[in-house]
Tab-separated table of C-alpha atoms and ligand atoms in Angstrom:
chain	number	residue	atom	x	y	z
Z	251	UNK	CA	138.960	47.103	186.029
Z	252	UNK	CA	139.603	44.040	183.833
Z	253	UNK	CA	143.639	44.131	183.258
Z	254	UNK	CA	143.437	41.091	181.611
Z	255	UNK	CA	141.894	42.810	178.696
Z	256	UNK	CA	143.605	45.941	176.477
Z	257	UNK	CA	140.013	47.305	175.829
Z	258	UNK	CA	138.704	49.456	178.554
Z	259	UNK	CA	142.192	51.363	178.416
Z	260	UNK	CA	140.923	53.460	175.457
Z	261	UNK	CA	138.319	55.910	175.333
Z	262	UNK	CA	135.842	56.906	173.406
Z	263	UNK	CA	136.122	61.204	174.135
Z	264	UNK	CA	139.088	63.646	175.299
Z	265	UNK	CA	137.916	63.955	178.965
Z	266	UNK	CA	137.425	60.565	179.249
Z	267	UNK	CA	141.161	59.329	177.872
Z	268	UNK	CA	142.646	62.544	179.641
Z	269	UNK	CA	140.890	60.935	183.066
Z	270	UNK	CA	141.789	57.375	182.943
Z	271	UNK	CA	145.488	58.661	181.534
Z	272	UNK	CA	145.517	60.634	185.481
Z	273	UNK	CA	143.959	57.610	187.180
Z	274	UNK	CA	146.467	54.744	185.449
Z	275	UNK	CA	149.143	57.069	186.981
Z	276	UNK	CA	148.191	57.809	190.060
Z	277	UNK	CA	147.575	54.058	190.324
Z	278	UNK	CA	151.171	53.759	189.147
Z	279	UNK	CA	152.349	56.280	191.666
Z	280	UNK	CA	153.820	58.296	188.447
Z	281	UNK	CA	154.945	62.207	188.984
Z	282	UNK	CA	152.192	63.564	186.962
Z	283	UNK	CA	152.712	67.402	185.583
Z	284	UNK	CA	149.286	69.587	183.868
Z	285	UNK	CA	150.421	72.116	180.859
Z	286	UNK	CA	147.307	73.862	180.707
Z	287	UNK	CA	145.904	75.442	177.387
Z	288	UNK	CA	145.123	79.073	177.819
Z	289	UNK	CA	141.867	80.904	176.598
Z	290	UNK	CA	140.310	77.447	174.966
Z	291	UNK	CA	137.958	74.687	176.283
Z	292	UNK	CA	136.709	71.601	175.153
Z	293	UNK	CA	134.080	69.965	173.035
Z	294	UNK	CA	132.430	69.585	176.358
Z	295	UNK	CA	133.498	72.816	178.077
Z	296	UNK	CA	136.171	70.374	179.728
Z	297	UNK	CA	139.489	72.265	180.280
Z	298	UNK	CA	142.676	71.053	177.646
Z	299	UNK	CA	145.620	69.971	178.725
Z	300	UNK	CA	149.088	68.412	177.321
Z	301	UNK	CA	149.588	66.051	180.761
Z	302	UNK	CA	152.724	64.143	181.370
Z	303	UNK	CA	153.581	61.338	183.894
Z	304	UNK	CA	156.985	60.034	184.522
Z	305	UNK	CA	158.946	57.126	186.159
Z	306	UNK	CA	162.221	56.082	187.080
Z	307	UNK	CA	165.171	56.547	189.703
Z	308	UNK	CA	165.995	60.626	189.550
Z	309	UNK	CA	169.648	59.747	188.379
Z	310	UNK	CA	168.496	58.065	185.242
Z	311	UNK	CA	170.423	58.336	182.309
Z	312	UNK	CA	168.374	56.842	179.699
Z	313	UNK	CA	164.748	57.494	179.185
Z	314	UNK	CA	161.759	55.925	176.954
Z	315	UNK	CA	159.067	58.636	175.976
Z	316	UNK	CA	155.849	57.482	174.301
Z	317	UNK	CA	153.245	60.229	173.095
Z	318	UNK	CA	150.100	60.602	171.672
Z	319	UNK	CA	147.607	63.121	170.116
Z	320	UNK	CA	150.093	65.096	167.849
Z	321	UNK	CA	146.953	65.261	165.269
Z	322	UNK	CA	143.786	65.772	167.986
Z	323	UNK	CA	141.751	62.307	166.956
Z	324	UNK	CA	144.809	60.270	166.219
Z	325	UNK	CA	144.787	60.770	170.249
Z	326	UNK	CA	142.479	58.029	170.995
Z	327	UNK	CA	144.788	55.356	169.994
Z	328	UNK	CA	148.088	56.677	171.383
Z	329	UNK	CA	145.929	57.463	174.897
Z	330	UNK	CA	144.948	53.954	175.134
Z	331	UNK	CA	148.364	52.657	174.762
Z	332	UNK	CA	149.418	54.855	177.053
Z	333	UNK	CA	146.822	53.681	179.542
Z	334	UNK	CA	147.780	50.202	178.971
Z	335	UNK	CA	151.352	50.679	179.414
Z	336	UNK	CA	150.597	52.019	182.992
Z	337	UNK	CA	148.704	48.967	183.733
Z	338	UNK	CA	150.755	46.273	182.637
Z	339	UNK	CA	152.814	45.001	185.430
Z	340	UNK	CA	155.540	43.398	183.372
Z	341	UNK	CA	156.285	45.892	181.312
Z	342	UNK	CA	156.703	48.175	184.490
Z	343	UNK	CA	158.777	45.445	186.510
Z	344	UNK	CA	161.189	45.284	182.837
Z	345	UNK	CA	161.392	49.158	183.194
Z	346	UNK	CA	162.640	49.579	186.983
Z	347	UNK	CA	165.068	46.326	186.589
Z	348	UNK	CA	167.058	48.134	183.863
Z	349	UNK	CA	166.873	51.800	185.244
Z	350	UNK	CA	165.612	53.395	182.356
Z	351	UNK	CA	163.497	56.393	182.529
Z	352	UNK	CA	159.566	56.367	181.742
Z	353	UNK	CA	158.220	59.487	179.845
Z	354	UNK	CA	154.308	59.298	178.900
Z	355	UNK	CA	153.098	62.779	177.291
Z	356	UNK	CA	149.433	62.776	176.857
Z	357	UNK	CA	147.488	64.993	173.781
Z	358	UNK	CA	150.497	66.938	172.286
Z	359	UNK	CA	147.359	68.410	170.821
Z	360	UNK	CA	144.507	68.362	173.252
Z	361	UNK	CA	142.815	71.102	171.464
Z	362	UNK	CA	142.205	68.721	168.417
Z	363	UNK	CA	141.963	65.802	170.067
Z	364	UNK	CA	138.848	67.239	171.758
Z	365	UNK	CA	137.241	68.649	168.545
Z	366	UNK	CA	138.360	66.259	166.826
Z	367	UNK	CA	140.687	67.746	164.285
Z	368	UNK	CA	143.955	67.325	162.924
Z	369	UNK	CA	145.253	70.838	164.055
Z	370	UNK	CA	145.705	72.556	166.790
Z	371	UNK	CA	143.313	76.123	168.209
Z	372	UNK	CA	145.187	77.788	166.054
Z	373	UNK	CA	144.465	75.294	162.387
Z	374	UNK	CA	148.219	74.471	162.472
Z	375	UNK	CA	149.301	71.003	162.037
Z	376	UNK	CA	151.901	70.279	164.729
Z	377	UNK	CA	153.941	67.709	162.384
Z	378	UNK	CA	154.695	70.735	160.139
Z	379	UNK	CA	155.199	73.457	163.148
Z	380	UNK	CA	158.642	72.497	164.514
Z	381	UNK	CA	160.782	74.240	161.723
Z	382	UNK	CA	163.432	77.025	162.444
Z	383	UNK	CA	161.211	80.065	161.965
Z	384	UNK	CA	164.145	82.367	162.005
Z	385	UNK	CA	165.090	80.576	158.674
Z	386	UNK	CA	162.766	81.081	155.333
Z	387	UNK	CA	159.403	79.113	155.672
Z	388	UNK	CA	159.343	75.780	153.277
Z	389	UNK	CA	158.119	76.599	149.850
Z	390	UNK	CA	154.512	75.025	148.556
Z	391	UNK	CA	153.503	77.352	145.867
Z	392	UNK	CA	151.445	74.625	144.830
Z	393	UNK	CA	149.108	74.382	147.693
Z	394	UNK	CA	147.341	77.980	146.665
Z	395	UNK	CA	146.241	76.118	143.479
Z	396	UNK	CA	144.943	72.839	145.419
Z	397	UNK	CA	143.412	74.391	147.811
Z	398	UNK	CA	139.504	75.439	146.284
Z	399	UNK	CA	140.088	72.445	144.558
Z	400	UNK	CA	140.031	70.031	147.881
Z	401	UNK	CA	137.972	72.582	149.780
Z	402	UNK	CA	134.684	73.741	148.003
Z	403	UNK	CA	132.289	76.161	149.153
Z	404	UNK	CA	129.995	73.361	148.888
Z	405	UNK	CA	129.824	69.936	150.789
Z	406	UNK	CA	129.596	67.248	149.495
Z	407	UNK	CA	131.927	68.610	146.147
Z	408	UNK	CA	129.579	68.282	142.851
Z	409	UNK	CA	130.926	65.686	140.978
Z	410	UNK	CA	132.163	69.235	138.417
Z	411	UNK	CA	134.872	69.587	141.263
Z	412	UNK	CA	135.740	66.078	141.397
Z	413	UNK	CA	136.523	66.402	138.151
Z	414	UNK	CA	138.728	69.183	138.769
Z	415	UNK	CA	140.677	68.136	141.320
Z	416	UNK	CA	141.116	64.575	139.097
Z	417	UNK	CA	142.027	66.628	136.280
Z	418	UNK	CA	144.967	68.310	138.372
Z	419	UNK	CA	146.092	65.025	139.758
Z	420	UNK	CA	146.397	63.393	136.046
Z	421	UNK	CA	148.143	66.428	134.908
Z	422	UNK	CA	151.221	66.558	137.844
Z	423	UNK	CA	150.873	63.044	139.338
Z	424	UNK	CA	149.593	61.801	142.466
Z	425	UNK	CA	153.264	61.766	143.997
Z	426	UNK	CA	153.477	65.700	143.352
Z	427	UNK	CA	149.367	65.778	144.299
Z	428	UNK	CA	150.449	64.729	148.246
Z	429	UNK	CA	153.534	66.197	148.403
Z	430	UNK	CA	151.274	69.946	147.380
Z	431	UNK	CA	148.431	68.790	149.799
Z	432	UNK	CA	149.844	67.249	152.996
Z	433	UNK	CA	154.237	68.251	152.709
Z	434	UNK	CA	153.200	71.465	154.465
Z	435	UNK	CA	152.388	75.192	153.384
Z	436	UNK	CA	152.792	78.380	155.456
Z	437	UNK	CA	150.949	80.422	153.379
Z	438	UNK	CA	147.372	80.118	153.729
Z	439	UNK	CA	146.253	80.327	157.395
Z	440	UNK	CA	142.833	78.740	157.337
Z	441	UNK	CA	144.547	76.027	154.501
Z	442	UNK	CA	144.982	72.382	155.171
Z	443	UNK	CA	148.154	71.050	156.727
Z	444	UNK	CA	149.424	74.629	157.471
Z	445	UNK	CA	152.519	75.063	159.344
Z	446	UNK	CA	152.238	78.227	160.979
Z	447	UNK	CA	154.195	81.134	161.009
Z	448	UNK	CA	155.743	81.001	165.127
Z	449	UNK	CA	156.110	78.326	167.065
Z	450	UNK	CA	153.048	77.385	168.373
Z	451	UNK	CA	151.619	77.004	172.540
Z	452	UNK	CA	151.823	73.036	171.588
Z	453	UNK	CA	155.528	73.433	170.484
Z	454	UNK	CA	156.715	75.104	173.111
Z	455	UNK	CA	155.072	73.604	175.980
Z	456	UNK	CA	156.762	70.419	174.152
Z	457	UNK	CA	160.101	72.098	174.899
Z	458	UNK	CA	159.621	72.201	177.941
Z	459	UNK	CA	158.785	69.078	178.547
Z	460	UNK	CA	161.849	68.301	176.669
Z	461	UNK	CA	164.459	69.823	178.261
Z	462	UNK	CA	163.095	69.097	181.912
Z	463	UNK	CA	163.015	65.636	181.387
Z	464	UNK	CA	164.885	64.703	178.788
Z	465	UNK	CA	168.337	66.602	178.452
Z	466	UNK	CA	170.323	65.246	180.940
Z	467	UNK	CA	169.749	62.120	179.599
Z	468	UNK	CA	172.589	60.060	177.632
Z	469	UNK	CA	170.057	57.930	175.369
Z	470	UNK	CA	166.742	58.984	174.366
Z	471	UNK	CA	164.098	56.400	172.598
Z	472	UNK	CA	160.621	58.429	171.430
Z	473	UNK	CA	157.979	56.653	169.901
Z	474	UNK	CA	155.411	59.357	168.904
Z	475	UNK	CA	151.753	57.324	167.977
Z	476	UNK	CA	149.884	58.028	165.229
Z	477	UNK	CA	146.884	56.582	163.077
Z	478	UNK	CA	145.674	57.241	159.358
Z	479	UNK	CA	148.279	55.649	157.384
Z	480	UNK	CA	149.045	51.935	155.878
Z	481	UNK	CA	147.027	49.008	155.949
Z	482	UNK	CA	144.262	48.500	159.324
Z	483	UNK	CA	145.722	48.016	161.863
Z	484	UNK	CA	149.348	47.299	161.027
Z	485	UNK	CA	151.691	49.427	162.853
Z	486	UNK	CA	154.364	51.093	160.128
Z	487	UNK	CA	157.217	53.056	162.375
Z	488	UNK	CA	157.970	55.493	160.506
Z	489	UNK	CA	162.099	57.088	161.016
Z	490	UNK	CA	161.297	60.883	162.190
Z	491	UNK	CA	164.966	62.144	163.089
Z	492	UNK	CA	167.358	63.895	160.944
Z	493	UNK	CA	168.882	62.330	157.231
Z	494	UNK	CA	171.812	61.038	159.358
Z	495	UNK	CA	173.017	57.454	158.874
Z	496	UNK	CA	174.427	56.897	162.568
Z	497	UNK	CA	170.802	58.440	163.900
Z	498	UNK	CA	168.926	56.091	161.204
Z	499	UNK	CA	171.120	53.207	161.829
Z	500	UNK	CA	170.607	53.751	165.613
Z	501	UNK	CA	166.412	53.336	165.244
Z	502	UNK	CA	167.345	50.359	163.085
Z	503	UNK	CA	169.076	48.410	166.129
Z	504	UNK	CA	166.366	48.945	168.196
Z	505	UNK	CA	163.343	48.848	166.220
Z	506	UNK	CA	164.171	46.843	163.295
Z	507	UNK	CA	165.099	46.403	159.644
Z	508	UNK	CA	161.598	47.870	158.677
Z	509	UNK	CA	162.226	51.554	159.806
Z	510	UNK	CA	161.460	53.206	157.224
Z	511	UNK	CA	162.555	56.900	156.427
Z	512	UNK	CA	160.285	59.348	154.022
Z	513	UNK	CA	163.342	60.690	152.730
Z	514	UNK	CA	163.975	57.379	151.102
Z	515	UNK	CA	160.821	57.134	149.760
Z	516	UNK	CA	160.314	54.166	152.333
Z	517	UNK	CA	157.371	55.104	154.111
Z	518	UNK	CA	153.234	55.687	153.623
Z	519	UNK	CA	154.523	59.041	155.050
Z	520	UNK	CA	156.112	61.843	152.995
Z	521	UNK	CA	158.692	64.052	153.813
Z	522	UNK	CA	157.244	66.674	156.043
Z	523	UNK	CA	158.291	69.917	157.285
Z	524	UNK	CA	158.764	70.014	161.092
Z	525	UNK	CA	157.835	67.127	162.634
Z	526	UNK	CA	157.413	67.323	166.495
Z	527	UNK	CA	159.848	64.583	167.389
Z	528	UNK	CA	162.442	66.641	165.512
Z	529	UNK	CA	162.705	68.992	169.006
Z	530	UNK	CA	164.753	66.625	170.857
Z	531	UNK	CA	168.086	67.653	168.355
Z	532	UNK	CA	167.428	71.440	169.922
Z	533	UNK	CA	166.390	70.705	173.580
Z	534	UNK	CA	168.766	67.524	173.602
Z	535	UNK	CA	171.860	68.447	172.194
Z	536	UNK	CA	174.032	66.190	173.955
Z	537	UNK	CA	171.719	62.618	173.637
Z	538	UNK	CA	171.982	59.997	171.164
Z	539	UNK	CA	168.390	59.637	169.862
Z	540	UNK	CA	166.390	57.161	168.258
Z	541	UNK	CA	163.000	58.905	166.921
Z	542	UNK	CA	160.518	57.210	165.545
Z	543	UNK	CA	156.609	57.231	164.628
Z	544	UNK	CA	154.366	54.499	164.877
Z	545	UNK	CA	151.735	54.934	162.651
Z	546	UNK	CA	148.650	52.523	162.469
Z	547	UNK	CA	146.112	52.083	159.628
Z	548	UNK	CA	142.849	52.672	160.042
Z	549	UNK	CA	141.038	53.050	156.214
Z	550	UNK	CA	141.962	53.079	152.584
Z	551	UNK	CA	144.235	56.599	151.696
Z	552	UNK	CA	141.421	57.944	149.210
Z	553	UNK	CA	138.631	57.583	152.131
Z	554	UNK	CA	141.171	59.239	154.613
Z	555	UNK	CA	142.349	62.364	152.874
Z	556	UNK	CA	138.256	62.769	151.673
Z	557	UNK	CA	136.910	63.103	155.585
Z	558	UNK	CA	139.861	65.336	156.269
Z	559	UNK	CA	138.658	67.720	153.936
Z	560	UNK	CA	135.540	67.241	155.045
Z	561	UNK	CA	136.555	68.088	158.608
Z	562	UNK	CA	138.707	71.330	157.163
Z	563	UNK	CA	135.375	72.285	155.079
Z	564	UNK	CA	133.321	71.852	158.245
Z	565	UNK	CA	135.841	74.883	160.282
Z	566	UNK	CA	135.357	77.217	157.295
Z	567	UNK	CA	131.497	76.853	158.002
Z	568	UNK	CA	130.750	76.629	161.548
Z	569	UNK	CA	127.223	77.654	160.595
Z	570	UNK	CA	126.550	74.192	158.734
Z	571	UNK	CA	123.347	72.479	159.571
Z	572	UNK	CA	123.406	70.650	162.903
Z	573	UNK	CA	123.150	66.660	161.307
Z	574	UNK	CA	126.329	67.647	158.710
Z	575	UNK	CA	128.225	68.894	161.100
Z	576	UNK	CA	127.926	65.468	163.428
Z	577	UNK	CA	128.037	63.207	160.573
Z	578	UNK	CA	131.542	64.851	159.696
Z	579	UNK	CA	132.813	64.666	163.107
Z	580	UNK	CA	131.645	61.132	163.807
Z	581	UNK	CA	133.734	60.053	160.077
Z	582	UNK	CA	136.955	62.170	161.440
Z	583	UNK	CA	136.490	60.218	164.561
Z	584	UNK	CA	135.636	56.632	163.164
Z	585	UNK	CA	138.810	57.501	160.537
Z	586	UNK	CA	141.820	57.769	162.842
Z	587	UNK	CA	140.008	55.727	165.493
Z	588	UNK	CA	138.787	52.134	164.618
Z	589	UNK	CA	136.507	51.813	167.749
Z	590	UNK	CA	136.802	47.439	167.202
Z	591	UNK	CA	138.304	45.439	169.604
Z	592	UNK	CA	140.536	43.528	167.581
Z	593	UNK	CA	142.596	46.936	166.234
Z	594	UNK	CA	142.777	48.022	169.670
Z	595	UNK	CA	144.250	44.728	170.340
Z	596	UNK	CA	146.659	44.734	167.079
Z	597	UNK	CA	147.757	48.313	167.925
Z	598	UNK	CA	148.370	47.632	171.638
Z	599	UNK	CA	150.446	44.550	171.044
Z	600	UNK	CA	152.382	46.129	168.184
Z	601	UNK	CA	152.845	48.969	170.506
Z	602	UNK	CA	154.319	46.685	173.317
Z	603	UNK	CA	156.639	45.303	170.906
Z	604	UNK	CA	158.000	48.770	170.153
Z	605	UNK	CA	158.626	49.551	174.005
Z	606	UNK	CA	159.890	46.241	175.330
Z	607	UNK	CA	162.607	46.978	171.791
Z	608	UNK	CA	163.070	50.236	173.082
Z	609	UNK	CA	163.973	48.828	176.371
Z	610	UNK	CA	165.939	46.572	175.236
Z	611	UNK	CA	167.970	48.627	173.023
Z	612	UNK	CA	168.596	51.486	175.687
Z	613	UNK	CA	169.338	48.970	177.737
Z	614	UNK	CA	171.955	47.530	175.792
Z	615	UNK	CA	173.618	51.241	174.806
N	106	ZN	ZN1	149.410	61.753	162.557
């Protein structure tokens, strides 16, 4: 393999990232651990798994976690930064001088990440899933009224719905049009952006993971990696712990000035309901965390949010003609992967920035 070169560490399928993910850590001599996905398979009949590999001395007491395929196609990205981190020698040799703790979790959402969707096997989007369900579920009473509007029974939507859903956006706003469509609803099952009403397999295979690795640990850094959002290729990290100035002001000192939190209307992001990262405050009650996401841009908002509903159209009508149905899943693809050599290369070394800062910063705890 050329290790000179970023490229060949991402892939262009599930199997294929989920093989070279295994092969950069056994070449690493990482523990690796397999969470299997029950009663599913992949695209290509391949079995699904969440897989993890670790490094670091067993007494560690600060640990960096990277992740990737929270939303299913955003995998391909956060897979082949994860690859690349195994590879690079440097990085490694910075990690074992200052005895901090490796964590790479590979496709929080295999399911999706192999069928390229945003949700999970069971439609829910994992960013909106880790909320306290014993509590009441996040209102969105204004989702029901989106949601024929953004979802047709046709596809393509006749330019009459266009119209429609344009009319609804210049009566409430485009703000208060996002916040309805993508905050999160727990009311319509087969909806878009739906939250679920239990903790999903994904959640709490994530605990686990958690809490065996993580909880004993003093300092915790996560960087969760994501695509869809911001300008191509630039690398926004977006603040995903709690609306508490000592946890904000922590992610600050490592990662920068340019942190930004949804809550203070910062971010490409909006406030969501249950984002995965927010776990660590229940499995790691005792660490001081710094949480964030980095989230790359891939193409314009508009074009983004228009092949997602495509996507969401295309898994209310699994009987669509053959050609649709690959021309939809080739746009999901192409829209939270940019298969060019140059974004791989922005997103890797924007990436490495974030981890050798996260080093740094736990290191200096
Ligand atoms: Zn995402």
């Amino acid at each position: 393999m050329n290790r000179t070169s970023v490229i060949p560490h991402f892939s262009g399928s599930y199997v294929e990232a989920r093989q070279q993910f295994l092969d950069a850590a056994a070449c690493r001599r990482a523990t690796t651990q397999s969470f299997v996905l029950p009663h599913y398979t992949g695209a290509l009949g391949e079995r699904l798994s969440i897989d993890t590999a670790s490094l670091g001395a067993a007494d560690a007491d600060r640990m960096l976690i990277l992740s990737s395929g929270t939303h299913g196609p955003e995998g391909f990205c956060g897979s082949g930064c994860q690859v690349a981190t195994l590879h690079d020698d440097d990085l490694i040799a910075r990690l074992d001088k200052s005895g901090i703790a490796l964590l790479l979790i590979h496709a929080v959402n295999p399911y999706g990440f192999s069928h390229l969707q945003r949700t999970n096997q069971d439609n829910v989007d994992l960013n909106r899933n880790h909320i306290d369900f014993d509590a009441p579920l996040p209102a969105n009473d204004a989702y029901a009224e989106i949601d024929p509007l953004v979802l047709p029974d046709a596809w393509p939507p006749s330019q009459e719905h266009e119209r429609a859903l344009g009319g609804y956006i210049a009566r409430h706003g485009m703000p208060a049009y996002h916040r309805a469509l993508s905050g999160g609803q727990y009311a319509m099952p087969g909806g878009m952006f739906y939250g679920g009403r239990a903790p999903t397999w994904n959640n709490r295979t994530m605990r686990t993971i958690l809490r065996a690795h993580a909880a004993r640990m003093k300092q915790v850094a996560w960087i969760d990696a994501h695509t869809g959002l911001g300008p191509r290729g630039h690398g926004e990290k977006i603040y995903a712990g709690r609306n508490v100035s000592a946890d904000l002001a922590r992610a600050r000192s490592w990662w920068g000035a340019d942190v930004f939190a949804p809550f203070d209307d910062e971010s490409e992001s909006p406030v969501v309901s249950g984002p995965v990262a927010s776990i660590a405050y229940d499995e790691c009650p005792d660490t001081a965390l710094g949480l964030i996401a980095l989230e790359f841009g891939t193409l314009p908002f508009d074009e983004m949010i228009y092949r997602l509903r495509a996507r969401h159209w295309l898994l209310r009508h699994p009987d669509a003609p053959a050609a649709q149905r690959h021309a939809i899943l080739r746009q999901i693809r192409d829209a939270f992967y940019c298969d060019h050599d140059e974004w791989k290369g922005a997103v890797w070394a924007q990436t490495r920035v974030a981890l050798v800062q996260a080093l740094t910063g736990l290191a200096n705890a």
